[in-house]
Short mmCIF file of C-alpha atoms in Angstrom, two decimals:
data_model
loop_
_atom_site.label_atom_id
_atom_site.label_comp_id
_atom_site.label_asym_id
_atom_site.label_seq_id
_atom_site.Cartn_x
_atom_site.Cartn_y
_atom_site.Cartn_z
CA MET A 25 -145.10 102.72 8.15
CA SER A 26 -148.84 102.14 6.18
CA LEU A 27 -151.21 104.61 6.56
CA ASN A 28 -153.47 102.47 9.08
CA MET A 29 -150.56 101.87 11.13
CA ARG A 30 -150.10 105.14 11.72
CA ALA A 31 -153.61 105.70 11.96
CA THR A 32 -153.55 103.29 14.79
CA VAL A 33 -150.61 104.95 16.57
CA VAL A 34 -152.42 108.22 16.50
CA ALA A 35 -155.81 106.50 17.80
CA LEU A 36 -154.31 105.07 20.61
CA VAL A 37 -152.12 108.22 21.30
CA PHE A 38 -155.53 110.09 21.67
CA LEU A 39 -156.82 107.38 23.45
CA ALA A 40 -154.30 107.30 26.26
CA VAL A 41 -154.24 111.16 26.75
CA LEU A 42 -158.39 110.85 27.10
CA LEU A 43 -158.09 108.32 29.66
CA GLY A 44 -155.29 109.66 31.30
CA LEU A 45 -156.96 113.37 31.71
CA TRP A 46 -160.42 111.03 32.54
CA GLU A 47 -158.50 109.34 35.21
CA ALA A 48 -156.67 112.81 36.94
CA MET A 49 -159.73 114.89 36.74
CA ASN A 50 -162.21 112.48 38.32
CA GLN A 51 -160.03 110.90 41.71
CA PRO A 52 -161.94 111.67 44.77
CA PRO A 53 -160.69 113.79 47.63
CA GLU A 54 -158.83 111.67 50.11
CA ALA A 55 -161.04 110.67 53.82
CA SER A 56 -160.03 111.13 57.22
CA GLU A 57 -162.13 108.06 58.12
CA ALA A 58 -164.39 105.52 56.07
CA LEU A 59 -166.91 106.56 53.94
CA THR A 60 -170.43 105.44 53.93
CA GLU A 61 -172.07 103.49 51.04
CA PHE A 62 -173.37 106.94 49.65
CA GLU A 63 -170.28 108.79 49.85
CA LEU A 64 -168.88 105.66 47.83
CA LEU A 65 -171.75 105.51 44.80
CA MET A 66 -171.12 109.32 44.57
CA GLY A 67 -167.58 108.80 43.92
CA GLY A 68 -165.74 110.32 47.35
CA ALA A 69 -166.36 112.13 50.95
CA ASP A 70 -167.06 115.51 49.71
CA ASP A 71 -170.72 116.77 48.83
CA GLN A 72 -169.87 116.75 45.08
CA ALA A 73 -170.63 113.62 42.84
CA ARG A 74 -168.15 112.73 40.34
CA VAL A 75 -167.80 110.85 37.26
CA PRO A 76 -165.95 107.42 38.13
CA PRO A 77 -162.41 107.43 36.74
CA PRO A 78 -161.54 104.77 34.09
CA SER A 79 -160.11 102.31 36.58
CA GLN A 80 -163.26 101.97 38.31
CA VAL A 81 -165.20 101.44 35.16
CA LEU A 82 -162.47 98.84 33.53
CA ALA A 83 -162.79 97.01 36.73
CA LEU A 84 -166.63 96.51 36.67
CA ALA A 85 -166.10 95.30 32.54
CA TRP A 86 -163.36 93.15 33.18
CA GLN A 87 -166.07 91.81 36.41
CA GLU A 88 -169.42 91.92 33.92
CA LEU A 89 -167.25 90.48 31.12
CA SER A 90 -165.81 87.46 32.48
CA ASN A 91 -169.50 86.15 33.37
CA PRO A 92 -171.69 88.01 30.73
CA PHE A 93 -174.53 85.53 31.02
CA TYR A 94 -175.62 85.11 34.56
CA ASP A 95 -179.41 85.72 35.39
CA ALA A 96 -180.02 85.91 39.57
CA GLY A 97 -183.28 87.34 38.73
CA PRO A 98 -185.80 90.19 37.07
CA ASN A 99 -183.30 93.25 37.61
CA ASP A 100 -180.33 91.33 38.09
CA LYS A 101 -178.91 89.79 34.43
CA GLY A 102 -175.30 89.76 33.22
CA ILE A 103 -174.52 92.06 30.35
CA GLY A 104 -174.65 89.77 27.80
CA ILE A 105 -178.12 88.56 28.34
CA GLN A 106 -179.41 92.44 28.73
CA LEU A 107 -177.49 92.64 24.85
CA ALA A 108 -179.12 89.73 23.39
CA TYR A 109 -182.50 90.82 23.93
CA SER A 110 -181.85 94.00 22.46
CA LEU A 111 -180.44 92.46 19.34
CA TYR A 112 -183.61 90.14 19.08
CA ARG A 113 -185.71 93.03 19.14
CA VAL A 114 -183.44 95.13 16.73
CA LEU A 115 -182.57 92.68 14.11
CA THR A 116 -186.49 91.22 14.30
CA GLY A 117 -187.95 94.42 13.21
CA TYR A 118 -184.96 95.68 10.94
CA PHE A 119 -185.70 92.27 8.96
CA ALA A 120 -189.09 92.87 8.58
CA ALA A 121 -188.78 96.18 7.71
CA ALA A 122 -186.42 95.06 4.51
CA LEU A 123 -188.96 92.68 3.47
CA ILE A 124 -191.35 95.46 3.00
CA ALA A 125 -188.95 98.27 2.02
CA ILE A 126 -186.39 96.77 -0.41
CA PRO A 127 -189.25 95.05 -2.57
CA LEU A 128 -191.51 98.01 -2.18
CA GLY A 129 -188.71 100.28 -2.74
CA PHE A 130 -188.42 98.67 -6.35
CA VAL A 131 -192.08 99.13 -7.25
CA ILE A 132 -191.40 103.18 -6.61
CA GLY A 133 -187.92 103.29 -8.38
CA MET A 134 -189.24 101.29 -11.35
CA SER A 135 -192.93 102.98 -12.00
CA PRO A 136 -192.91 107.10 -12.01
CA LEU A 137 -196.70 106.19 -10.95
CA MET A 138 -196.02 104.63 -7.98
CA TYR A 139 -193.70 107.18 -7.26
CA ARG A 140 -196.22 109.72 -7.23
CA ALA A 141 -198.93 107.81 -5.72
CA LEU A 142 -196.81 107.11 -2.61
CA ASN A 143 -194.66 110.11 -2.19
CA PRO A 144 -196.93 111.88 -0.35
CA PHE A 145 -197.31 109.22 2.22
CA ILE A 146 -193.58 108.51 2.58
CA GLN A 147 -193.33 112.38 3.18
CA VAL A 148 -195.72 112.89 5.39
CA LEU A 149 -194.61 109.27 7.61
CA ARG A 150 -191.21 109.14 7.37
CA PRO A 151 -190.54 112.50 9.91
CA ILE A 152 -192.21 111.42 12.55
CA SER A 153 -190.40 110.26 15.64
CA PRO A 154 -190.26 106.32 16.04
CA LEU A 155 -191.00 106.46 19.95
CA ALA A 156 -194.16 108.40 19.42
CA TRP A 157 -195.71 105.63 18.02
CA MET A 158 -194.83 103.52 21.03
CA PRO A 159 -198.09 104.48 23.10
CA LEU A 160 -200.22 103.96 20.26
CA ALA A 161 -198.41 100.14 19.62
CA LEU A 162 -198.63 99.66 23.45
CA PHE A 163 -202.65 100.45 22.92
CA ILE A 164 -202.97 98.29 19.68
CA ILE A 165 -200.34 95.22 20.37
CA LYS A 166 -200.34 95.30 24.30
CA ASP A 167 -197.29 93.60 24.76
CA SER A 168 -194.26 95.88 25.29
CA GLU A 169 -191.82 93.31 23.51
CA GLN A 170 -193.57 93.03 20.65
CA SER A 171 -194.15 96.95 20.78
CA ALA A 172 -190.41 97.90 21.09
CA ILE A 173 -190.41 95.44 17.74
CA PHE A 174 -192.76 97.52 16.11
CA VAL A 175 -190.89 100.79 16.69
CA ILE A 176 -187.48 99.46 15.52
CA PHE A 177 -189.40 98.36 12.34
CA ILE A 178 -190.96 101.78 11.59
CA CYS A 179 -187.90 103.72 12.36
CA SER A 180 -185.60 101.13 10.09
CA ILE A 181 -188.20 100.97 6.88
CA TRP A 182 -187.58 104.53 5.49
CA PRO A 183 -183.78 104.85 4.95
CA MET A 184 -184.27 100.96 3.13
CA LEU A 185 -187.10 102.28 1.15
CA ILE A 186 -186.34 105.56 -0.10
CA ASN A 187 -182.49 104.33 -0.77
CA THR A 188 -184.17 101.59 -2.72
CA ALA A 189 -186.09 103.59 -5.05
CA PHE A 190 -183.25 105.91 -5.46
CA GLY A 191 -180.87 103.74 -6.35
CA VAL A 192 -183.32 101.63 -8.54
CA ALA A 193 -184.65 104.61 -10.44
CA ASN A 194 -180.74 106.05 -11.22
CA VAL A 195 -179.73 102.37 -12.88
CA ARG A 196 -178.31 103.69 -16.34
CA SER A 197 -180.73 103.51 -19.20
CA ASP A 198 -178.46 102.15 -21.38
CA TRP A 199 -178.30 99.04 -19.08
CA ILE A 200 -181.68 98.38 -19.02
CA ARG A 201 -182.03 99.07 -23.21
CA VAL A 202 -179.39 96.54 -23.15
CA ALA A 203 -181.80 93.75 -21.22
CA GLN A 204 -184.73 94.97 -23.57
CA THR A 205 -182.36 94.26 -26.53
CA HIS A 206 -181.98 90.36 -25.35
CA GLU A 207 -185.39 90.27 -24.54
CA LEU A 208 -185.06 89.64 -20.98
CA SER A 209 -188.80 89.71 -18.88
CA PRO A 210 -189.28 92.32 -16.53
CA TRP A 211 -188.38 90.09 -13.48
CA ARG A 212 -185.15 88.79 -15.09
CA THR A 213 -184.14 92.53 -15.39
CA ALA A 214 -184.61 93.38 -12.26
CA TRP A 215 -182.97 89.97 -11.17
CA SER A 216 -179.85 90.18 -13.29
CA VAL A 217 -179.26 94.06 -14.14
CA ILE A 218 -181.09 96.59 -11.64
CA LEU A 219 -180.65 94.60 -8.38
CA PRO A 220 -176.96 94.50 -8.54
CA ALA A 221 -176.55 98.01 -9.94
CA ALA A 222 -178.78 99.58 -7.19
CA ALA A 223 -176.98 96.93 -4.49
CA PRO A 224 -174.88 99.53 -3.23
CA THR A 225 -177.09 101.92 -2.84
CA ILE A 226 -179.23 99.59 -0.96
CA LEU A 227 -177.03 98.43 1.50
CA THR A 228 -176.35 101.88 2.42
CA GLY A 229 -179.47 102.58 3.15
CA MET A 230 -179.41 99.11 5.27
CA ARG A 231 -176.54 100.56 7.02
CA ILE A 232 -178.22 103.59 8.09
CA SER A 233 -181.28 101.71 9.39
CA ILE A 234 -179.52 99.16 11.60
CA GLY A 235 -177.21 102.49 13.14
CA ILE A 236 -181.17 104.39 13.81
CA ALA A 237 -182.28 100.89 15.00
CA TRP A 238 -179.74 100.37 17.61
CA LEU A 239 -180.20 104.26 18.68
CA VAL A 240 -183.99 103.82 19.04
CA ILE A 241 -183.70 100.14 20.97
CA VAL A 242 -182.13 101.99 23.84
CA ALA A 243 -184.93 104.61 24.32
CA ALA A 244 -187.66 102.53 23.53
CA GLU A 245 -186.75 99.72 26.78
CA MET A 246 -186.21 102.56 28.66
CA LEU A 247 -190.03 103.05 28.38
CA VAL A 248 -191.16 99.95 28.68
CA GLY A 249 -188.78 98.05 30.80
CA GLY A 250 -188.61 94.59 31.83
CA THR A 251 -185.17 93.42 30.04
CA GLY A 252 -182.40 95.04 27.52
CA ILE A 253 -179.45 96.97 27.25
CA GLY A 254 -181.55 100.63 27.13
CA TYR A 255 -183.25 98.82 30.69
CA TYR A 256 -180.15 98.04 32.04
CA VAL A 257 -179.19 101.82 31.96
CA TRP A 258 -182.24 103.07 33.58
CA ASN A 259 -181.69 100.71 36.14
CA GLU A 260 -178.64 101.14 36.83
CA TRP A 261 -179.29 104.93 36.98
CA ASN A 262 -182.00 104.24 39.23
CA ASN A 263 -179.71 102.52 41.46
CA LEU A 264 -177.00 105.27 41.68
CA ASP A 265 -174.34 103.22 40.03
CA LEU A 266 -172.90 105.26 37.64
CA ASN A 267 -170.23 102.78 37.25
CA SER A 268 -172.41 100.84 35.23
CA VAL A 269 -174.10 103.69 33.37
CA ILE A 270 -170.80 104.25 31.74
CA PHE A 271 -169.72 100.27 31.16
CA SER A 272 -172.96 100.12 29.61
CA ILE A 273 -172.69 103.03 27.34
CA LEU A 274 -169.43 101.73 26.11
CA MET A 275 -171.31 98.37 25.11
CA ILE A 276 -173.81 99.90 23.45
CA GLY A 277 -170.96 102.26 20.98
CA VAL A 278 -169.01 98.80 20.78
CA VAL A 279 -172.03 96.68 19.55
CA GLY A 280 -173.56 99.82 17.36
CA MET A 281 -169.78 99.81 15.73
CA LEU A 282 -169.71 95.99 15.25
CA LEU A 283 -173.19 95.99 13.24
CA ASP A 284 -171.76 99.17 11.41
CA MET A 285 -168.90 97.62 10.66
CA ALA A 286 -170.81 94.04 9.03
CA LEU A 287 -172.98 95.76 6.73
CA SER A 288 -169.64 97.76 5.85
CA ALA A 289 -168.07 94.30 4.79
CA VAL A 290 -171.34 93.45 3.19
CA SER A 291 -171.39 96.75 1.02
CA ARG A 292 -167.48 95.87 -0.21
CA LEU A 293 -169.11 92.91 -1.27
CA VAL A 294 -171.45 94.11 -3.59
CA ALA A 295 -169.48 97.44 -4.43
CA TYR A 296 -168.33 97.35 -8.25
CA GLU A 297 -166.59 99.77 -10.65
CA GLU A 298 -168.04 100.93 -13.87
#
């Protein structure tokens, strides 16, 4: 049996044990009479709130995923619509950040002067929490949708910028000298030599950025409301629907994993062996 197959079997065993324990530890007590609506929401007839067992979450998941794009009003949209809004905001801010971070990273990586000049700004702005920008963005932009996209932009730019500059600055000097020997122009050298050599490091920065962006959009949508998976989580919590809260948390994890897998696949395409 191959290593991947054995790893899959072990993962499935862990999953089965986890779900079994979760199911066993969160069963509501037996009731002598019909449960009230509040007792049903809280998970049983006693006063203690309980986490819904996985059987209930899976039943809800089947119901939600069977019709993910329904639209029954402002506060009642399918999980597919909510995820689509979040992905639109994430990808818009993410690619806008890439358009600025990657060229600027090239300039910083190739020029010690620009590195020394811009590094203080980077070191001051990089540690700021993305959500700290939200009040200022709302005041200046005056639009919650665009403000959320700006927050994604500001949190995505730093990993891509730093990794691009690092990758460009650490391209092997003998490769640069070979390009100079062949009298390649700076533009041709950057495109034909530096970019392919730095591509794995650049993709690593992009992979880090997409993970951070997906984390931040959930919190941003909780603040601005309206639509999106973050708003969905917060709205279902306000409705005391823990089944939906857990289901949405799992969907956040699955989508985040798929985004990471997509960029991981792209990273393998540009990987090379010296």
